[in-house]
């Protein structure tokens, strides 16, 4: 088997492979570091940072669904100052690209978090979470309106000294117009998709299972939706896309590359199998080679590119 | 802490809806009572956290109740089958060797983790009282097993069909158990009732979990003293000192 080139250069990110654990599913990596060397990973999208610490929602915060799960954690995090003090210095030991997911309850909060993280050399890029469905002002209000999405992107771009990726919500009628709007506002890339709004009910009580009532659906259940949205946006914008949604194996990664993603984030699968990112990275050269690729670049956007 | 394929040695009905499984485990040497394992079942996205009942060489015993589709699937697995187990997880009951007596209080499937704990306190020659609460006589399990360890067992049933009629606290009063250091595991109302009476000892909590290892923040409990402080049930717990976290 020929050596397969897994490496890809993206704004702010020199990825040795396209596998990035998704924000919220990996904490700050400390738990997974007990299981494997995090330097294996292309990058890590760390847990959302907000300007002040957040406790998040009441419990229960998760519920299982067919081929997926609902979560309504509510952006629980220790706040950006603690992250700078405790988590980033620890993460600096790993040879992997750290993406800081940024969240806020208003536009100013995003800018404040970015300003705090600007001079942190460990952070290679920002990921604007304008798509969390689980907090009232968790960004989804910004992410579902193209003008608001563009405006927060613009403000963050002006403040940011590192590339800005914008994480989009699928809970919209037309994701392409939002993708175009944030591209025009200066986004360096798109991360898509965040979770889809869903519910479950308790059979005994008749009440919603989640204390937050609604939650975000993730896992293989949303993979076809994510693929469709990546496919549509990849043809409408000229900035790179990191695909997210239900990836569990190397074949899923190849599908996202075909749809137009240049890298991927892996979320819920880390819970099902804590070693899944390692397994995907190990399997990827074999799967790419099996379908005739010598590099991941050859597969990106293959579904719509003329050959 | 490792994720490995283990082999089921046996999996049988213990009492109605409640099963006992014996399985191999690669990480027995690391385990302490009160920790849990997280089991992957085919066709299910999330693992099932189940407390460790007994650690015996390279094998463990778990006792679980069928409460949904996942535990139903678990109950249908056969001896000889392989099962994906992530273990051991969480922090268990500290063994406080300076204590002469310990009172263990369990309700239903909260009882199993107390078995290994009783075993370890008995090995140290301590006086162990165990109060087990069940809905009725039919649901009772492990009275003989605890007795074999040399523990003193007291049963409470809600319908009075065995032992003392009422809750575990009714049994504590009825049998005049005066030990003040307790370790308990069981349903939330039971723990709340115990918290009103005891302040020395440990509670083990149950929660819906996702990662089971502290990364996802799905199972958090608030600190009783510091409003903005939280503890992960899967990581800092599931065992907490009484009075540490808000029981909710």
CSV table of C-alpha atoms in Angstrom, one decimal, chain B residues 98-196:
chain,number,residue,atom,x,y,z
B,98,UNK,CA,-10.0,3.7,61.6
B,99,UNK,CA,-13.7,2.9,61.9
B,100,UNK,CA,-14.8,0.0,64.1
B,101,UNK,CA,-18.4,-0.1,62.8
B,102,UNK,CA,-20.1,0.7,59.5
B,103,UNK,CA,-23.8,0.8,58.7
B,104,UNK,CA,-24.5,0.1,55.0
B,105,UNK,CA,-27.9,1.1,53.7
B,106,UNK,CA,-29.2,0.2,50.3
B,107,UNK,CA,-32.4,0.4,48.4
B,108,UNK,CA,-33.2,-2.0,45.6
B,109,UNK,CA,-30.5,-2.0,42.9
B,110,UNK,CA,-28.6,0.4,45.1
B,111,UNK,CA,-27.6,-2.6,47.3
B,112,UNK,CA,-25.1,-4.3,44.9
B,113,UNK,CA,-22.2,-1.8,45.3
B,114,UNK,CA,-22.5,-2.2,49.1
B,115,UNK,CA,-21.7,-5.9,48.8
B,116,UNK,CA,-18.0,-5.4,47.8
B,117,UNK,CA,-17.8,-2.6,50.4
B,118,UNK,CA,-19.1,-5.0,53.1
B,119,UNK,CA,-16.6,-7.6,52.0
B,120,UNK,CA,-13.7,-5.2,52.3
B,121,UNK,CA,-14.8,-3.9,55.7
B,122,UNK,CA,-15.3,-7.5,56.9
B,123,UNK,CA,-11.8,-8.4,55.7
B,124,UNK,CA,-10.6,-5.7,58.1
B,125,UNK,CA,-12.5,-7.3,60.9
B,126,UNK,CA,-15.0,-4.5,61.2
B,127,UNK,CA,-18.6,-4.8,62.5
B,128,UNK,CA,-20.8,-4.4,59.5
B,129,UNK,CA,-24.6,-3.8,59.7
B,130,UNK,CA,-26.5,-3.9,56.4
B,131,UNK,CA,-30.0,-2.6,55.9
B,132,UNK,CA,-31.6,-3.5,52.6
B,133,UNK,CA,-34.9,-2.0,51.5
B,134,UNK,CA,-37.2,-3.6,48.9
B,135,UNK,CA,-40.8,-3.2,47.8
B,136,UNK,CA,-41.7,-6.7,48.9
B,137,UNK,CA,-40.3,-10.1,49.9
B,138,UNK,CA,-40.2,-11.3,46.3
B,139,UNK,CA,-37.8,-8.5,45.4
B,140,UNK,CA,-35.3,-9.4,48.2
B,141,UNK,CA,-31.8,-10.5,47.2
B,142,UNK,CA,-28.4,-11.0,48.7
B,143,UNK,CA,-29.5,-11.5,52.3
B,144,UNK,CA,-27.6,-14.8,52.5
B,145,UNK,CA,-24.6,-13.4,50.6
B,146,UNK,CA,-24.2,-10.5,53.1
B,147,UNK,CA,-24.7,-12.9,56.0
B,148,UNK,CA,-21.9,-15.2,54.6
B,149,UNK,CA,-19.5,-12.3,54.8
B,150,UNK,CA,-20.3,-12.0,58.5
B,151,UNK,CA,-22.4,-8.9,58.2
B,152,UNK,CA,-25.6,-8.4,60.1
B,153,UNK,CA,-28.5,-8.1,57.7
B,154,UNK,CA,-31.7,-6.3,58.3
B,155,UNK,CA,-34.5,-6.2,55.7
B,156,UNK,CA,-37.2,-3.6,55.2
B,157,UNK,CA,-40.1,-4.1,52.8
B,158,UNK,CA,-42.6,-1.5,51.9
B,159,UNK,CA,-45.5,-4.0,52.2
B,160,UNK,CA,-44.1,-5.7,55.3
B,161,UNK,CA,-44.0,-9.1,53.6
B,162,UNK,CA,-40.4,-9.6,54.9
B,163,UNK,CA,-38.5,-8.0,57.8
B,164,UNK,CA,-39.5,-4.7,59.0
B,165,UNK,CA,-42.5,-3.0,57.3
B,166,UNK,CA,-41.5,0.4,55.9
B,167,UNK,CA,-38.4,2.2,54.7
B,168,UNK,CA,-34.8,1.5,55.5
B,169,UNK,CA,-35.0,4.2,58.1
B,170,UNK,CA,-37.9,2.5,59.7
B,171,UNK,CA,-35.7,-0.6,59.9
B,172,UNK,CA,-32.8,1.3,61.4
B,173,UNK,CA,-35.2,2.5,64.2
B,174,UNK,CA,-36.9,-0.8,64.6
B,175,UNK,CA,-33.7,-2.8,65.0
B,176,UNK,CA,-32.1,0.0,67.0
B,177,UNK,CA,-29.0,0.4,64.9
B,178,UNK,CA,-27.0,3.1,66.4
B,179,UNK,CA,-23.9,3.2,64.2
B,180,UNK,CA,-23.5,6.8,62.9
B,181,UNK,CA,-21.0,6.2,60.1
B,182,UNK,CA,-23.0,5.1,57.0
B,183,UNK,CA,-22.5,4.2,53.4
B,184,UNK,CA,-25.6,4.3,51.3
B,185,UNK,CA,-26.8,3.8,47.8
B,186,UNK,CA,-30.4,3.8,46.5
B,187,UNK,CA,-33.2,6.0,45.1
B,188,UNK,CA,-33.1,9.8,45.7
B,189,UNK,CA,-36.0,9.9,48.2
B,190,UNK,CA,-34.1,7.4,50.3
B,191,UNK,CA,-30.9,9.3,50.2
B,192,UNK,CA,-32.7,12.6,51.1
B,193,UNK,CA,-34.4,10.9,54.1
B,194,UNK,CA,-31.0,9.6,55.2
B,195,UNK,CA,-29.4,13.0,54.8
B,196,UNK,CA,-31.8,14.4,57.3
